[in-house]
């Protein structure tokens, strides 16, 4: 079983990260993930899969914001004043995801399936229901990409310099 703070292992990680959309929110997501004991790449993967980093996202089912939280989750998590506020939405989403990871004894696959369909359905099926496997895999792939990206950040998250780097830095040679 997958445990908290361990990336899900997947193959075929060729898709590109939505850095343009994500850049303003990465540090915030990392901060909230860490404050709730979650792997930052997992939280970024959930945000990517749920809203593609659109803070005004909503669904026909009633989920709102970056982490696509359902209204019934808000009162359980101190009812923030604005569910579309990115910081508040990610804070509450991380608290909820952390609760799911604990509920499912650190099994991230089950926690992600529960994020999608509810813990009751995961218990009923004695694991992630088959109809959630595509969702779990999508988040696993996004988490793997974010994990790889975060290990070589922050250089890639900073704005590009106006000119080329000196040859010494570009080749990695000592000054």
PDB file of C-alpha atoms in Angstrom:
ATOM      1  CA  UNK A   1       0.000   0.000   0.000  1.00  0.00           C
ATOM      2  CA  UNK A   2       1.147   3.539  -0.805  1.00  0.00           C
ATOM      3  CA  UNK A   3       1.996   5.560   2.314  1.00  0.00           C
ATOM      4  CA  UNK A   4       1.814   9.304   2.937  1.00  0.00           C
ATOM      5  CA  UNK A   5       4.788  11.391   1.781  1.00  0.00           C
ATOM      6  CA  UNK A   6       5.788   8.779  -0.808  1.00  0.00           C
ATOM      7  CA  UNK A   7       5.145   9.513  -4.491  1.00  0.00           C
ATOM      8  CA  UNK A   8       2.973   7.079  -6.372  1.00  0.00           C
ATOM      9  CA  UNK A   9       5.028   5.138  -8.902  1.00  0.00           C
ATOM     10  CA  UNK A  10       3.769   5.390 -12.466  1.00  0.00           C
ATOM     11  CA  UNK A  11       5.127   4.959 -15.982  1.00  0.00           C
ATOM     12  CA  UNK A  12       4.731   7.287 -18.940  1.00  0.00           C
ATOM     13  CA  UNK A  13       5.255  10.684 -17.323  1.00  0.00           C
ATOM     14  CA  UNK A  14       5.700  12.556 -20.608  1.00  0.00           C
ATOM     15  CA  UNK A  15       3.045  15.266 -20.194  1.00  0.00           C
ATOM     16  CA  UNK A  16       4.210  18.786 -19.440  1.00  0.00           C
ATOM     17  CA  UNK A  17       3.457  20.650 -16.246  1.00  0.00           C
ATOM     18  CA  UNK A  18       1.074  23.633 -16.335  1.00  0.00           C
ATOM     19  CA  UNK A  19       3.774  25.941 -14.960  1.00  0.00           C
ATOM     20  CA  UNK A  20       2.289  29.118 -16.398  1.00  0.00           C
ATOM     21  CA  UNK A  21      -0.977  28.577 -14.546  1.00  0.00           C
ATOM     22  CA  UNK A  22       0.600  26.994 -11.495  1.00  0.00           C
ATOM     23  CA  UNK A  23       3.518  29.328 -10.775  1.00  0.00           C
ATOM     24  CA  UNK A  24       1.595  31.802  -8.570  1.00  0.00           C
ATOM     25  CA  UNK A  25       0.248  28.956  -6.418  1.00  0.00           C
ATOM     26  CA  UNK A  26       3.119  26.477  -6.062  1.00  0.00           C
ATOM     27  CA  UNK A  27       4.659  27.954  -2.897  1.00  0.00           C
ATOM     28  CA  UNK A  28       1.222  28.258  -1.288  1.00  0.00           C
ATOM     29  CA  UNK A  29       0.413  24.617  -2.109  1.00  0.00           C
ATOM     30  CA  UNK A  30       3.774  23.478  -0.730  1.00  0.00           C
ATOM     31  CA  UNK A  31       3.208  25.444   2.492  1.00  0.00           C
ATOM     32  CA  UNK A  32      -0.267  23.995   3.088  1.00  0.00           C
ATOM     33  CA  UNK A  33       0.797  20.476   2.096  1.00  0.00           C
ATOM     34  CA  UNK A  34       3.652  20.498   4.591  1.00  0.00           C
ATOM     35  CA  UNK A  35       1.502  21.991   7.349  1.00  0.00           C
ATOM     36  CA  UNK A  36      -0.871  19.036   6.951  1.00  0.00           C
ATOM     37  CA  UNK A  37       1.815  16.349   6.611  1.00  0.00           C
ATOM     38  CA  UNK A  38       1.251  15.781   2.892  1.00  0.00           C
ATOM     39  CA  UNK A  39       3.697  15.389   0.042  1.00  0.00           C
ATOM     40  CA  UNK A  40       3.642  18.721  -1.847  1.00  0.00           C
ATOM     41  CA  UNK A  41       3.746  16.921  -5.208  1.00  0.00           C
ATOM     42  CA  UNK A  42       0.578  15.024  -4.239  1.00  0.00           C
ATOM     43  CA  UNK A  43      -1.291  18.255  -3.457  1.00  0.00           C
ATOM     44  CA  UNK A  44      -0.085  19.865  -6.686  1.00  0.00           C
ATOM     45  CA  UNK A  45      -1.187  16.737  -8.559  1.00  0.00           C
ATOM     46  CA  UNK A  46      -4.664  16.941  -7.030  1.00  0.00           C
ATOM     47  CA  UNK A  47      -4.949  20.629  -7.917  1.00  0.00           C
ATOM     48  CA  UNK A  48      -3.790  19.941 -11.475  1.00  0.00           C
ATOM     49  CA  UNK A  49      -6.268  17.085 -11.925  1.00  0.00           C
ATOM     50  CA  UNK A  50      -9.185  18.829 -10.233  1.00  0.00           C
ATOM     51  CA  UNK A  51      -9.014  22.371 -11.612  1.00  0.00           C
ATOM     52  CA  UNK A  52      -5.874  22.742 -13.731  1.00  0.00           C
ATOM     53  CA  UNK A  53      -4.985  25.568 -11.322  1.00  0.00           C
ATOM     54  CA  UNK A  54      -8.112  27.598 -12.073  1.00  0.00           C
ATOM     55  CA  UNK A  55      -9.144  29.299  -8.808  1.00  0.00           C
ATOM     56  CA  UNK A  56     -12.666  29.933 -10.141  1.00  0.00           C
ATOM     57  CA  UNK A  57     -13.314  26.348 -11.209  1.00  0.00           C
ATOM     58  CA  UNK A  58     -16.636  24.793 -10.338  1.00  0.00           C
ATOM     59  CA  UNK A  59     -18.361  21.575 -11.306  1.00  0.00           C
ATOM     60  CA  UNK A  60     -21.908  20.498 -12.103  1.00  0.00           C
ATOM     61  CA  UNK A  61     -21.791  18.471  -8.887  1.00  0.00           C
ATOM     62  CA  UNK A  62     -21.172  21.653  -6.867  1.00  0.00           C
ATOM     63  CA  UNK A  63     -17.432  21.353  -6.169  1.00  0.00           C
ATOM     64  CA  UNK A  64     -15.579  24.676  -6.117  1.00  0.00           C
ATOM     65  CA  UNK A  65     -12.119  26.186  -6.335  1.00  0.00           C
ATOM     66  CA  UNK A  66      -8.679  24.818  -7.033  1.00  0.00           C
ATOM     67  CA  UNK A  67      -9.166  21.608  -5.066  1.00  0.00           C
ATOM     68  CA  UNK A  68     -12.816  21.207  -6.107  1.00  0.00           C
ATOM     69  CA  UNK A  69     -14.254  20.858  -2.618  1.00  0.00           C
ATOM     70  CA  UNK A  70     -17.876  19.953  -2.093  1.00  0.00           C
ATOM     71  CA  UNK A  71     -19.965  22.262   0.117  1.00  0.00           C
ATOM     72  CA  UNK A  72     -20.466  19.559   2.759  1.00  0.00           C
ATOM     73  CA  UNK A  73     -16.708  19.578   3.470  1.00  0.00           C
ATOM     74  CA  UNK A  74     -16.599  23.248   4.417  1.00  0.00           C
ATOM     75  CA  UNK A  75     -18.467  23.116   7.766  1.00  0.00           C
ATOM     76  CA  UNK A  76     -16.360  20.150   8.893  1.00  0.00           C
ATOM     77  CA  UNK A  77     -13.242  22.188   8.204  1.00  0.00           C
ATOM     78  CA  UNK A  78     -13.974  25.504   9.958  1.00  0.00           C
ATOM     79  CA  UNK A  79     -16.126  26.947   7.155  1.00  0.00           C
ATOM     80  CA  UNK A  80     -13.882  29.481   5.404  1.00  0.00           C
ATOM     81  CA  UNK A  81     -15.418  32.718   4.263  1.00  0.00           C
ATOM     82  CA  UNK A  82     -14.672  32.332   0.538  1.00  0.00           C
ATOM     83  CA  UNK A  83     -14.305  28.855  -1.016  1.00  0.00           C
ATOM     84  CA  UNK A  84     -12.936  30.396  -4.247  1.00  0.00           C
ATOM     85  CA  UNK A  85     -10.058  32.122  -2.442  1.00  0.00           C
ATOM     86  CA  UNK A  86      -7.048  30.052  -3.592  1.00  0.00           C
ATOM     87  CA  UNK A  87      -5.242  30.134  -0.242  1.00  0.00           C
ATOM     88  CA  UNK A  88      -8.362  29.211   1.723  1.00  0.00           C
ATOM     89  CA  UNK A  89      -9.414  26.530  -0.781  1.00  0.00           C
ATOM     90  CA  UNK A  90      -5.997  24.860  -0.777  1.00  0.00           C
ATOM     91  CA  UNK A  91      -5.744  25.080   3.023  1.00  0.00           C
ATOM     92  CA  UNK A  92      -9.119  23.399   3.461  1.00  0.00           C
ATOM     93  CA  UNK A  93      -8.407  20.909   0.651  1.00  0.00           C
ATOM     94  CA  UNK A  94      -5.133  19.893   2.300  1.00  0.00           C
ATOM     95  CA  UNK A  95      -6.849  19.471   5.665  1.00  0.00           C
ATOM     96  CA  UNK A  96      -9.489  17.272   4.029  1.00  0.00           C
ATOM     97  CA  UNK A  97      -6.953  15.222   2.049  1.00  0.00           C
ATOM     98  CA  UNK A  98      -4.827  14.776   5.171  1.00  0.00           C
ATOM     99  CA  UNK A  99      -7.905  13.534   7.030  1.00  0.00           C
ATOM    100  CA  UNK A 100      -8.565  11.034   4.230  1.00  0.00           C
ATOM    101  CA  UNK A 101      -4.976   9.762   4.334  1.00  0.00           C
ATOM    102  CA  UNK A 102      -5.324   9.216   8.104  1.00  0.00           C
ATOM    103  CA  UNK A 103      -8.757   7.610   7.695  1.00  0.00           C
ATOM    104  CA  UNK A 104      -7.301   5.160   5.190  1.00  0.00           C
ATOM    105  CA  UNK A 105      -4.277   4.435   7.378  1.00  0.00           C
ATOM    106  CA  UNK A 106      -1.775   6.154   5.104  1.00  0.00           C
ATOM    107  CA  UNK A 107      -2.928   4.409   1.923  1.00  0.00           C
ATOM    108  CA  UNK A 108      -2.696   7.247  -0.601  1.00  0.00           C
ATOM    109  CA  UNK A 109      -4.460   5.280  -3.360  1.00  0.00           C
ATOM    110  CA  UNK A 110      -7.507   4.818  -1.141  1.00  0.00           C
ATOM    111  CA  UNK A 111      -7.355   8.412   0.096  1.00  0.00           C
ATOM    112  CA  UNK A 112      -7.315   9.755  -3.472  1.00  0.00           C
ATOM    113  CA  UNK A 113     -10.185   7.475  -4.480  1.00  0.00           C
ATOM    114  CA  UNK A 114     -12.089   8.714  -1.413  1.00  0.00           C
ATOM    115  CA  UNK A 115     -11.354  12.316  -2.407  1.00  0.00           C
ATOM    116  CA  UNK A 116     -13.108  11.516  -5.678  1.00  0.00           C
ATOM    117  CA  UNK A 117     -15.996   9.321  -4.552  1.00  0.00           C
ATOM    118  CA  UNK A 118     -16.157   9.408  -0.746  1.00  0.00           C
ATOM    119  CA  UNK A 119     -14.737   7.160   1.966  1.00  0.00           C
ATOM    120  CA  UNK A 120     -17.970   5.182   2.195  1.00  0.00           C
ATOM    121  CA  UNK A 121     -17.615   3.984  -1.392  1.00  0.00           C
ATOM    122  CA  UNK A 122     -13.973   3.051  -0.838  1.00  0.00           C
ATOM    123  CA  UNK A 123     -14.934   1.000   2.230  1.00  0.00           C
ATOM    124  CA  UNK A 124     -17.872  -0.563   0.396  1.00  0.00           C
ATOM    125  CA  UNK A 125     -15.586  -1.715  -2.441  1.00  0.00           C
ATOM    126  CA  UNK A 126     -12.778  -2.646  -0.020  1.00  0.00           C
ATOM    127  CA  UNK A 127     -10.417  -0.346  -1.913  1.00  0.00           C
ATOM    128  CA  UNK A 128     -10.561   2.147  -4.739  1.00  0.00           C
ATOM    129  CA  UNK A 129     -13.679   1.408  -6.835  1.00  0.00           C
ATOM    130  CA  UNK A 130     -12.863   0.534 -10.448  1.00  0.00           C
ATOM    131  CA  UNK A 131     -14.585   3.697 -11.667  1.00  0.00           C
ATOM    132  CA  UNK A 132     -12.020   5.791  -9.746  1.00  0.00           C
ATOM    133  CA  UNK A 133      -8.899   4.075 -11.110  1.00  0.00           C
ATOM    134  CA  UNK A 134      -8.490   6.517 -14.010  1.00  0.00           C
ATOM    135  CA  UNK A 135      -8.726   9.406 -11.560  1.00  0.00           C
ATOM    136  CA  UNK A 136      -6.208   7.830  -9.180  1.00  0.00           C
ATOM    137  CA  UNK A 137      -3.820   7.178 -12.073  1.00  0.00           C
ATOM    138  CA  UNK A 138      -4.193  10.755 -13.383  1.00  0.00           C
ATOM    139  CA  UNK A 139      -3.235  12.123  -9.968  1.00  0.00           C
ATOM    140  CA  UNK A 140      -0.404   9.585  -9.647  1.00  0.00           C
ATOM    141  CA  UNK A 141       1.050  10.749 -12.964  1.00  0.00           C
ATOM    142  CA  UNK A 142       0.678  14.414 -12.041  1.00  0.00           C
ATOM    143  CA  UNK A 143       2.258  13.730  -8.642  1.00  0.00           C
ATOM    144  CA  UNK A 144       5.225  11.998 -10.271  1.00  0.00           C
ATOM    145  CA  UNK A 145       5.747  14.932 -12.660  1.00  0.00           C
ATOM    146  CA  UNK A 146       5.505  17.470  -9.829  1.00  0.00           C
ATOM    147  CA  UNK A 147       7.846  15.415  -7.663  1.00  0.00           C
ATOM    148  CA  UNK A 148      10.453  15.360 -10.433  1.00  0.00           C
ATOM    149  CA  UNK A 149       9.958  19.070 -11.041  1.00  0.00           C
ATOM    150  CA  UNK A 150      10.209  20.072  -7.399  1.00  0.00           C
ATOM    151  CA  UNK A 151      13.527  18.260  -7.006  1.00  0.00           C
ATOM    152  CA  UNK A 152      15.049  20.522  -9.661  1.00  0.00           C
ATOM    153  CA  UNK A 153      13.178  23.711  -8.618  1.00  0.00           C
ATOM    154  CA  UNK A 154      13.303  26.589  -7.656  1.00  0.00           C
ATOM    155  CA  UNK A 155      15.321  27.488 -10.733  1.00  0.00           C
ATOM    156  CA  UNK A 156      12.449  26.570 -13.070  1.00  0.00           C
ATOM    157  CA  UNK A 157       9.836  28.525 -11.108  1.00  0.00           C
ATOM    158  CA  UNK A 158      11.749  31.822 -11.256  1.00  0.00           C
ATOM    159  CA  UNK A 159      11.239  34.222 -14.147  1.00  0.00           C
ATOM    160  CA  UNK A 160      13.788  33.758 -16.891  1.00  0.00           C
ATOM    161  CA  UNK A 161      16.745  36.091 -16.890  1.00  0.00           C
ATOM    162  CA  UNK A 162      16.784  38.790 -19.580  1.00  0.00           C
ATOM    163  CA  UNK A 163      19.956  37.408 -21.182  1.00  0.00           C
ATOM    164  CA  UNK A 164      21.970  34.216 -21.503  1.00  0.00           C
ATOM    165  CA  UNK A 165      23.850  32.919 -18.497  1.00  0.00           C
ATOM    166  CA  UNK A 166      27.648  33.167 -18.541  1.00  0.00           C
ATOM    167  CA  UNK A 167      29.277  30.044 -19.987  1.00  0.00           C
ATOM    168  CA  UNK A 168      30.747  29.121 -16.598  1.00  0.00           C
ATOM    169  CA  UNK A 169      27.304  28.807 -14.994  1.00  0.00           C
ATOM    170  CA  UNK A 170      25.637  27.222 -18.008  1.00  0.00           C
ATOM    171  CA  UNK A 171      28.124  24.346 -18.108  1.00  0.00           C
ATOM    172  CA  UNK A 172      28.128  23.883 -14.371  1.00  0.00           C
ATOM    173  CA  UNK A 173      31.883  24.477 -14.099  1.00  0.00           C
ATOM    174  CA  UNK A 174      33.250  26.052 -10.948  1.00  0.00           C
ATOM    175  CA  UNK A 175      33.838  29.847 -11.124  1.00  0.00           C
TER     176      UNK A 175
END
